[in-house]
mmCIF file of C-alpha atoms in Angstrom:
data_model
loop_
_atom_site.group_PDB
_atom_site.id
_atom_site.type_symbol
_atom_site.label_atom_id
_atom_site.label_comp_id
_atom_site.label_asym_id
_atom_site.label_seq_id
_atom_site.Cartn_x
_atom_site.Cartn_y
_atom_site.Cartn_z
ATOM 1 C CA MET A 1 22.723 57.211 -67.316
ATOM 2 C CA ALA A 2 22.143 57.804 -71.032
ATOM 3 C CA SER A 3 25.031 59.411 -72.881
ATOM 4 C CA ILE A 4 25.067 61.573 -76.006
ATOM 5 C CA LEU A 5 25.983 58.541 -78.116
ATOM 6 C CA ASP A 6 22.963 56.604 -76.866
ATOM 7 C CA ASN A 7 20.660 59.080 -78.595
ATOM 8 C CA LEU A 8 22.499 59.140 -81.926
ATOM 9 C CA PRO A 9 22.086 56.624 -84.771
ATOM 10 C CA GLY A 10 24.588 53.871 -85.371
ATOM 11 C CA VAL A 11 25.430 50.304 -84.411
ATOM 12 C CA PRO A 12 27.288 49.959 -81.086
ATOM 13 C CA MET A 13 30.442 47.874 -81.393
ATOM 14 C CA PRO A 14 33.813 47.346 -79.707
ATOM 15 C CA ILE A 15 36.450 49.919 -80.664
ATOM 16 C CA SER A 16 38.705 47.167 -81.982
ATOM 17 C CA GLU A 17 35.997 46.113 -84.450
ATOM 18 C CA ILE A 18 35.410 49.520 -86.083
ATOM 19 C CA SER A 19 38.525 49.527 -88.265
ATOM 20 C CA ARG A 20 37.741 46.097 -89.677
ATOM 21 C CA GLN A 21 34.147 47.098 -90.409
ATOM 22 C CA LEU A 22 35.332 50.253 -92.194
ATOM 23 C CA ARG A 23 37.561 48.134 -94.432
ATOM 24 C CA GLU A 24 34.965 45.487 -95.194
ATOM 25 C CA MET A 25 31.647 47.255 -95.568
ATOM 26 C CA TRP A 26 32.225 48.812 -99.026
ATOM 27 C CA ARG A 27 33.770 45.779 -100.730
ATOM 28 C CA GLY A 28 30.566 44.115 -101.862
ATOM 29 C CA ASP A 29 30.030 40.497 -102.879
ATOM 30 C CA GLU A 30 32.673 39.184 -105.299
ATOM 31 C CA ASP A 31 30.119 36.793 -106.845
ATOM 32 C CA SER A 32 27.535 39.498 -107.371
ATOM 33 C CA LYS A 33 27.039 41.075 -110.800
ATOM 34 C CA THR A 34 25.819 44.332 -109.290
ATOM 35 C CA SER A 35 28.107 47.272 -108.595
ATOM 36 C CA ALA A 36 30.011 47.301 -105.314
ATOM 37 C CA PRO A 37 29.036 50.080 -102.868
ATOM 38 C CA SER A 38 32.591 51.418 -103.098
ATOM 39 C CA GLU A 39 31.818 52.693 -106.616
ATOM 40 C CA PHE A 40 29.469 55.250 -105.064
ATOM 41 C CA ARG A 41 31.835 56.318 -102.297
ATOM 42 C CA ALA A 42 34.207 58.998 -103.598
ATOM 43 C CA SER A 43 35.347 60.389 -100.279
ATOM 44 C CA GLN A 44 36.760 63.932 -100.352
ATOM 45 C CA LEU A 45 37.493 64.799 -96.738
ATOM 46 C CA ASN A 46 37.465 63.958 -93.025
ATOM 47 C CA LEU A 47 35.102 65.929 -90.780
ATOM 48 C CA ILE A 48 35.719 65.649 -87.030
ATOM 49 C CA LEU A 49 32.754 66.897 -84.991
ATOM 50 C CA HIS A 50 34.062 67.332 -81.452
ATOM 51 C CA VAL A 51 31.503 68.296 -78.786
ATOM 52 C CA GLY A 52 32.118 69.398 -75.197
ATOM 53 C CA TRP A 53 30.527 68.626 -71.854
ATOM 54 C CA ASP A 54 27.783 71.250 -72.110
ATOM 55 C CA THR A 55 26.387 69.964 -75.402
ATOM 56 C CA SER A 56 22.763 68.891 -74.962
ATOM 57 C CA GLU A 57 21.291 65.770 -76.534
ATOM 58 C CA SER A 58 19.135 67.840 -78.890
ATOM 59 C CA GLU A 59 22.136 69.942 -79.912
ATOM 60 C CA ALA A 60 24.191 66.831 -80.605
ATOM 61 C CA GLN A 61 21.426 65.419 -82.786
ATOM 62 C CA SER A 62 21.122 68.656 -84.774
ATOM 63 C CA LEU A 63 24.889 68.882 -85.263
ATOM 64 C CA PHE A 64 25.137 65.251 -86.332
ATOM 65 C CA GLU A 65 22.282 65.668 -88.815
ATOM 66 C CA ALA A 66 23.982 68.751 -90.284
ATOM 67 C CA ALA A 67 27.221 66.795 -90.673
ATOM 68 C CA ILE A 68 25.408 63.915 -92.403
ATOM 69 C CA GLN A 69 23.639 66.310 -94.779
ATOM 70 C CA PHE A 70 26.984 67.951 -95.522
ATOM 71 C CA THR A 71 28.577 64.623 -96.493
ATOM 72 C CA GLN A 72 25.649 63.879 -98.788
ATOM 73 C CA ARG A 73 26.829 66.855 -100.868
ATOM 74 C CA HIS A 74 30.539 66.538 -100.138
ATOM 75 C CA PRO A 75 31.302 62.844 -99.491
ATOM 76 C CA GLY A 76 33.557 62.240 -96.525
ATOM 77 C CA ARG A 77 34.072 60.381 -93.291
ATOM 78 C CA ILE A 78 32.598 61.858 -90.116
ATOM 79 C CA LEU A 79 34.190 61.276 -86.724
ATOM 80 C CA PHE A 80 31.912 62.322 -83.879
ATOM 81 C CA LEU A 81 33.750 62.729 -80.554
ATOM 82 C CA ALA A 82 32.091 63.230 -77.165
ATOM 83 C CA PRO A 83 33.611 63.124 -73.652
ATOM 84 C CA SER A 84 32.414 60.355 -71.369
ATOM 85 C CA GLU A 85 30.258 61.226 -68.369
ATOM 86 C CA ASP A 86 31.789 58.305 -66.492
ATOM 87 C CA ALA A 87 34.935 60.160 -65.408
ATOM 88 C CA GLY A 88 35.831 57.331 -63.044
ATOM 89 C CA GLU A 89 36.867 55.041 -65.896
ATOM 90 C CA ALA A 90 40.075 56.462 -67.355
ATOM 91 C CA ASP A 91 40.162 53.934 -70.174
ATOM 92 C CA VAL A 92 36.494 54.159 -71.197
ATOM 93 C CA LEU A 93 35.928 54.083 -74.948
ATOM 94 C CA LYS A 94 32.510 53.467 -76.440
ATOM 95 C CA GLY A 95 31.947 53.352 -80.154
ATOM 96 C CA LYS A 96 29.260 53.293 -82.811
ATOM 97 C CA LEU A 97 29.374 52.977 -86.559
ATOM 98 C CA PHE A 98 26.814 54.672 -88.785
ATOM 99 C CA THR A 99 26.608 54.073 -92.538
ATOM 100 C CA GLN A 100 23.939 54.950 -95.027
ATOM 101 C CA CYS A 101 23.478 55.188 -98.793
ATOM 102 C CA TYR A 102 21.206 57.698 -100.478
ATOM 103 C CA ILE A 103 19.792 56.876 -103.896
ATOM 104 C CA GLY A 104 18.842 59.600 -106.361
ATOM 105 C CA GLU A 105 16.600 59.402 -109.415
ATOM 106 C CA SER A 106 18.817 56.699 -110.894
ATOM 107 C CA HIS A 107 20.931 53.951 -109.349
ATOM 108 C CA ARG A 108 24.085 55.742 -110.519
ATOM 109 C CA GLU A 109 23.236 58.734 -108.316
ATOM 110 C CA MET A 110 23.686 56.794 -105.103
ATOM 111 C CA CYS A 111 25.843 58.493 -102.452
ATOM 112 C CA CYS A 112 27.246 56.644 -99.451
ATOM 113 C CA CYS A 113 28.443 58.192 -96.200
ATOM 114 C CA GLU A 114 29.803 56.912 -92.913
ATOM 115 C CA ALA A 115 30.326 58.145 -89.380
ATOM 116 C CA VAL A 116 32.389 56.784 -86.508
ATOM 117 C CA LEU A 117 31.049 57.865 -83.125
ATOM 118 C CA LEU A 118 33.312 57.704 -80.083
ATOM 119 C CA GLU A 119 32.765 58.428 -76.423
ATOM 120 C CA TYR A 120 36.120 58.883 -74.691
ATOM 121 C CA ALA A 121 37.764 59.721 -71.369
ATOM 122 C CA SER A 122 38.811 63.378 -71.552
ATOM 123 C CA SER A 123 41.727 62.631 -69.209
ATOM 124 C CA GLU A 124 43.534 60.789 -72.031
ATOM 125 C CA PRO A 125 43.816 63.236 -74.966
ATOM 126 C CA ARG A 126 46.860 61.528 -76.468
ATOM 127 C CA SER A 127 45.107 58.168 -76.616
ATOM 128 C CA LEU A 128 42.160 59.885 -78.285
ATOM 129 C CA PHE A 129 44.395 61.446 -80.943
ATOM 130 C CA ASN A 130 46.102 58.128 -81.670
ATOM 131 C CA GLN A 131 42.789 56.287 -81.966
ATOM 132 C CA VAL A 132 41.241 58.916 -84.234
ATOM 133 C CA SER A 133 44.340 58.881 -86.446
ATOM 134 C CA VAL A 134 43.674 55.206 -87.184
ATOM 135 C CA TRP A 135 40.169 55.976 -88.444
ATOM 136 C CA LEU A 136 40.965 58.992 -90.612
ATOM 137 C CA GLU A 137 41.001 58.588 -94.374
ATOM 138 C CA SER A 138 44.656 59.017 -95.271
ATOM 139 C CA ASP A 139 45.761 61.727 -97.715
ATOM 140 C CA LEU A 140 42.444 63.572 -97.402
ATOM 141 C CA PRO A 141 42.075 66.979 -95.698
ATOM 142 C CA ILE A 142 40.853 67.095 -92.100
ATOM 143 C CA TYR A 143 38.333 69.649 -90.874
ATOM 144 C CA HIS A 144 37.842 69.861 -87.104
ATOM 145 C CA TRP A 145 34.595 71.307 -85.773
ATOM 146 C CA PHE A 146 34.574 72.172 -82.051
ATOM 147 C CA HIS A 147 31.244 72.767 -80.291
ATOM 148 C CA ARG A 148 30.953 73.942 -76.689
ATOM 149 C CA MET A 149 34.584 73.072 -76.149
ATOM 150 C CA PRO A 150 36.380 75.612 -73.890
ATOM 151 C CA VAL A 151 39.361 77.281 -75.516
ATOM 152 C CA LYS A 152 41.478 76.300 -72.509
ATOM 153 C CA ALA A 153 40.701 72.629 -73.133
ATOM 154 C CA VAL A 154 41.630 72.976 -76.805
ATOM 155 C CA LYS A 155 44.968 74.571 -75.914
ATOM 156 C CA ASN A 156 45.794 72.077 -73.158
ATOM 157 C CA LYS A 157 44.560 68.827 -74.714
ATOM 158 C CA TYR A 158 43.692 69.026 -78.391
ATOM 159 C CA LEU A 159 46.380 71.061 -80.151
ATOM 160 C CA ALA A 160 47.503 67.899 -81.944
ATOM 161 C CA PHE A 161 44.140 67.922 -83.730
ATOM 162 C CA VAL A 162 44.474 71.628 -84.512
ATOM 163 C CA LYS A 163 47.931 71.229 -86.056
ATOM 164 C CA ASN A 164 46.757 68.424 -88.340
ATOM 165 C CA SER A 165 43.568 70.118 -89.549
ATOM 166 C CA LYS A 166 43.149 72.188 -92.687
ATOM 167 C CA ARG A 167 40.390 74.194 -91.020
ATOM 168 C CA ILE A 168 39.249 74.572 -87.411
ATOM 169 C CA LEU A 169 35.578 75.485 -87.046
ATOM 170 C CA TYR A 170 33.782 77.056 -84.099
ATOM 171 C CA ASP A 171 30.674 79.196 -83.572
ATOM 172 C CA SER A 172 31.131 82.507 -81.754
ATOM 173 C CA ALA A 173 27.378 82.592 -81.147
ATOM 174 C CA VAL A 174 28.039 79.675 -78.771
ATOM 175 C CA GLU A 175 31.744 79.816 -77.927
ATOM 176 C CA SER A 176 34.143 82.499 -76.794
ATOM 177 C CA ASP A 177 35.802 84.472 -79.581
ATOM 178 C CA ASP A 178 39.110 83.533 -77.917
ATOM 179 C CA TYR A 179 39.227 80.695 -80.455
ATOM 180 C CA GLN A 180 41.047 83.136 -82.717
ATOM 181 C CA GLU A 181 43.953 82.994 -80.244
ATOM 182 C CA ILE A 182 44.495 79.231 -80.581
ATOM 183 C CA PRO A 183 48.064 78.686 -81.804
ATOM 184 C CA THR A 184 48.094 77.326 -85.337
ATOM 185 C CA PRO A 185 50.603 77.441 -88.207
ATOM 186 C CA ASP A 186 48.138 79.591 -90.163
ATOM 187 C CA PRO A 187 45.566 81.842 -88.403
ATOM 188 C CA TRP A 188 43.347 81.693 -91.503
ATOM 189 C CA ARG A 189 42.646 78.049 -90.700
ATOM 190 C CA ILE A 190 40.326 79.104 -87.859
ATOM 191 C CA ARG A 191 36.832 79.793 -89.202
ATOM 192 C CA ASP A 192 33.800 81.099 -87.351
ATOM 193 C CA LEU A 193 30.446 79.613 -88.371
ATOM 194 C CA ALA A 194 28.786 82.860 -87.266
ATOM 195 C CA ASP A 195 30.816 84.637 -89.940
ATOM 196 C CA ALA A 196 29.772 82.069 -92.554
ATOM 197 C CA ARG A 197 26.092 82.545 -91.640
ATOM 198 C CA MET A 198 26.478 86.254 -92.366
ATOM 199 C CA LEU A 199 27.127 85.702 -96.086
ATOM 200 C CA PRO A 200 23.597 86.720 -97.280
ATOM 201 C CA ILE A 201 23.706 89.829 -95.094
ATOM 202 C CA LYS A 202 27.139 90.878 -96.339
ATOM 203 C CA GLN A 203 25.938 90.349 -99.888
ATOM 204 C CA SER A 204 22.848 92.465 -99.225
ATOM 205 C CA ILE A 205 24.887 95.407 -97.936
ATOM 206 C CA GLY A 206 27.626 94.973 -100.520
ATOM 207 C CA GLN A 207 25.189 94.966 -103.438
ATOM 208 C CA VAL A 208 23.872 98.385 -102.421
ATOM 209 C CA LEU A 209 27.230 100.003 -101.623
ATOM 210 C CA SER A 210 28.859 98.630 -104.777
ATOM 211 C CA THR A 211 26.698 100.962 -106.862
ATOM 212 C CA PHE A 212 28.492 103.989 -105.364
ATOM 213 C CA ASP A 213 32.013 105.238 -105.911
ATOM 214 C CA PRO A 214 34.257 104.331 -102.922
ATOM 215 C CA ALA A 215 35.456 107.939 -102.659
ATOM 216 C CA LEU A 216 31.854 109.067 -102.309
ATOM 217 C CA ILE A 217 31.088 106.521 -99.571
ATOM 218 C CA VAL A 218 33.969 107.672 -97.351
ATOM 219 C CA ASP A 219 33.540 111.404 -98.052
ATOM 220 C CA GLY A 220 32.701 112.953 -94.687
ATOM 221 C CA LEU A 221 32.313 109.563 -92.989
ATOM 222 C CA HIS A 222 33.286 109.908 -89.314
ATOM 223 C CA THR A 223 31.718 106.859 -87.557
ATOM 224 C CA ILE A 224 30.143 103.504 -88.371
ATOM 225 C CA GLU A 225 27.583 102.186 -85.887
ATOM 226 C CA VAL A 226 26.583 98.516 -85.699
ATOM 227 C CA ARG A 227 23.525 97.852 -83.542
ATOM 228 C CA SER A 228 22.057 94.526 -82.471
ATOM 229 C CA HIS A 229 20.004 92.729 -79.850
ATOM 230 C CA LYS A 230 21.826 90.607 -77.264
ATOM 231 C CA ALA A 231 20.928 87.407 -79.117
ATOM 232 C CA HIS A 232 22.660 88.712 -82.254
ATOM 233 C CA ARG A 233 25.890 90.063 -80.788
ATOM 234 C CA ALA A 234 27.967 87.487 -82.630
ATOM 235 C CA ASN A 235 26.405 88.579 -85.924
ATOM 236 C CA ALA A 236 27.096 92.222 -85.117
ATOM 237 C CA HIS A 237 30.704 91.414 -84.270
ATOM 238 C CA GLN A 238 31.205 89.572 -87.565
ATOM 239 C CA LEU A 239 29.527 92.370 -89.506
ATOM 240 C CA ARG A 240 31.849 94.903 -87.913
ATOM 241 C CA ASN A 241 34.877 92.754 -88.777
ATOM 242 C CA TRP A 242 33.722 92.509 -92.387
ATOM 243 C CA LEU A 243 33.201 96.277 -92.676
ATOM 244 C CA GLU A 244 36.680 96.829 -91.240
ATOM 245 C CA ARG A 245 38.130 94.484 -93.855
ATOM 246 C CA CYS A 246 36.256 96.415 -96.534
ATOM 247 C CA LEU A 247 37.863 99.650 -95.324
ATOM 248 C CA ASP A 248 41.241 97.916 -95.458
ATOM 249 C CA GLN A 249 40.710 97.566 -99.210
ATOM 250 C CA THR A 250 40.160 101.281 -99.844
ATOM 251 C CA PRO A 251 43.852 102.102 -100.472
ATOM 252 C CA ALA A 252 43.594 100.112 -103.715
ATOM 253 C CA PHE A 253 40.950 102.590 -104.914
ATOM 254 C CA LEU A 254 41.776 105.795 -103.046
ATOM 255 C CA GLY A 255 45.483 105.475 -102.335
ATOM 256 C CA THR A 256 44.862 105.880 -98.614
ATOM 257 C CA LYS A 257 42.799 104.278 -95.846
ATOM 258 C CA PRO A 258 40.305 106.531 -94.019
ATOM 259 C CA SER A 259 40.428 106.488 -90.228
ATOM 260 C CA VAL A 260 36.859 105.592 -89.266
ATOM 261 C CA PRO A 261 36.033 104.393 -85.731
ATOM 262 C CA PHE A 262 33.340 101.796 -85.077
ATOM 263 C CA ARG A 263 30.710 101.898 -82.389
ATOM 264 C CA CYS A 264 28.669 98.874 -81.262
ATOM 265 C CA CYS A 265 25.313 99.550 -79.629
ATOM 266 C CA GLU A 266 22.463 97.480 -78.244
ATOM 267 C CA LEU A 267 19.085 97.682 -79.949
ATOM 268 C CA GLU A 268 15.898 98.234 -77.986
ATOM 269 C CA CYS A 269 13.443 98.165 -80.903
ATOM 270 C CA GLU A 270 11.822 94.729 -81.271
ATOM 271 C CA ASP A 271 11.083 95.182 -84.984
ATOM 272 C CA THR A 272 14.726 94.931 -86.062
ATOM 273 C CA SER A 273 17.515 92.520 -85.148
ATOM 274 C CA LEU A 274 20.538 94.207 -86.735
ATOM 275 C CA GLU A 275 21.383 97.668 -88.043
ATOM 276 C CA VAL A 276 24.320 99.405 -89.694
ATOM 277 C CA GLU A 277 24.505 103.177 -90.008
ATOM 278 C CA PHE A 278 27.226 105.305 -91.584
ATOM 279 C CA LEU A 279 27.403 108.664 -89.831
ATOM 280 C CA TYR A 280 28.665 111.666 -91.795
ATOM 281 C CA ASP A 281 29.606 115.241 -90.988
ATOM 282 C CA ASN A 282 27.697 116.354 -94.100
ATOM 283 C CA ALA A 283 24.255 115.616 -95.562
ATOM 284 C CA GLN A 284 25.166 112.104 -96.652
ATOM 285 C CA ARG A 285 23.589 109.029 -95.051
ATOM 286 C CA PHE A 286 23.527 105.250 -95.254
ATOM 287 C CA HIS A 287 21.293 103.165 -92.994
ATOM 288 C CA TRP A 288 20.761 99.382 -93.360
ATOM 289 C CA ILE A 289 18.135 97.547 -91.245
ATOM 290 C CA LEU A 290 17.476 93.817 -90.879
ATOM 291 C CA CYS A 291 13.941 92.969 -89.735
ATOM 292 C CA ALA A 292 13.306 90.774 -86.718
ATOM 293 C CA SER A 293 12.409 87.762 -88.883
ATOM 294 C CA GLY A 294 15.918 87.841 -90.338
ATOM 295 C CA ASN A 295 14.939 87.488 -94.005
ATOM 296 C CA GLU A 296 14.160 91.052 -95.111
ATOM 297 C CA ALA A 297 16.367 94.121 -95.140
ATOM 298 C CA THR A 298 15.870 97.766 -96.012
ATOM 299 C CA SER A 299 18.577 100.285 -96.759
ATOM 300 C CA THR A 300 18.229 104.047 -97.071
ATOM 301 C CA SER A 301 21.020 105.954 -98.763
ATOM 302 C CA VAL A 302 21.762 109.589 -99.491
ATOM 303 C CA LEU A 303 25.181 109.616 -101.135
ATOM 304 C CA GLY A 304 26.266 112.407 -103.452
ATOM 305 C CA ASN A 305 23.397 113.409 -105.726
ATOM 306 C CA ARG A 306 21.679 110.034 -105.411
ATOM 307 C CA SER A 307 19.173 108.939 -102.804
ATOM 308 C CA GLY A 308 16.763 106.073 -102.460
ATOM 309 C CA THR A 309 15.461 103.091 -100.525
ATOM 310 C CA HIS A 310 16.345 99.518 -101.381
ATOM 311 C CA HIS A 311 14.454 96.424 -100.181
ATOM 312 C CA ALA A 312 16.016 92.959 -100.205
ATOM 313 C CA SER A 313 14.680 89.519 -99.319
ATOM 314 C CA PHE A 314 16.940 86.566 -98.712
ATOM 315 C CA ARG A 315 16.818 83.150 -97.139
ATOM 316 C CA PRO A 316 19.145 82.483 -94.195
ATOM 317 C CA LEU A 317 21.705 79.785 -94.971
ATOM 318 C CA GLU A 318 20.880 76.228 -93.973
ATOM 319 C CA PRO A 319 23.370 74.595 -91.552
ATOM 320 C CA VAL A 320 24.833 72.461 -94.352
ATOM 321 C CA SER A 321 25.478 75.595 -96.461
ATOM 322 C CA VAL A 322 27.044 77.344 -93.471
ATOM 323 C CA LEU A 323 29.432 74.405 -93.062
ATOM 324 C CA ALA A 324 30.351 74.486 -96.742
ATOM 325 C CA GLU A 325 30.981 78.242 -96.647
ATOM 326 C CA ALA A 326 33.228 77.914 -93.578
ATOM 327 C CA ILE A 327 35.135 74.891 -94.880
ATOM 328 C CA PHE A 328 35.724 75.689 -98.532
ATOM 329 C CA PHE A 329 35.842 79.470 -98.746
ATOM 330 C CA GLY A 330 38.113 82.056 -97.175
ATOM 331 C CA ARG A 331 37.343 85.514 -95.971
#
């Protein structure tokens, strides 16, 4: 039966051979007058992409491609981990090594990246951690990206990875939001890719609201409603969290934090995918709408003596930009 690794690029090789190949492949020919490949390999990080049982072959390919594109911009070593389907072999370990160099307009713009792919027996988490530790680039930060990995499995088997990672990535559009409950020395290490994808939307709303005085925005505000279709619940949840964090900042401007409840509702209209509405007990109003295509938004505001409609167009973030936002930037 074909495994996830069988459908991903790379050269199959014994596990014992991978470390030697990693040491040797960038050295170059001592007798050659050309530059050694190592001159174009300024590694900055380790990215562990750790997929679970329910990851499809097409998903794995898309995730791997996103990781490769990410390391083209931010050079690093990728470790792709997938559980073995052959649960009967407790010591099964299958490996692949993928390396590639990308050349820009000049020879000096070449960028090299590498990926170690490992299929392992999920019954031996400690052996997995020890093996991966051998392949990590020492003294460089580790970012661990879980995909379709149950939170229970992370807590029971993979906390050693969590404790040694600078950031732990997951996607609440795919996983349970219980990832936020994973024990870690610093809760801010856990980053949701769904939250990172929301950056253009948060900027769109923030750009409009930033033109109004904070005191005016909260004057008479009694409820904030966030509405979405089922497919966009994760986005709605992240948008609500962001708006709550914005309200947490109001004491710096107003000296006090207004008590404003949130309400999440399901959308029935097919023309929009996400909405935010500020409900007031006076004539004020703020209503933001994201169209179904996901790249155009319209906001209507009546705040104080100003009213108007604002249209915004933006391009959803590419997967590589989502990764960069989640890895390098905080909330």
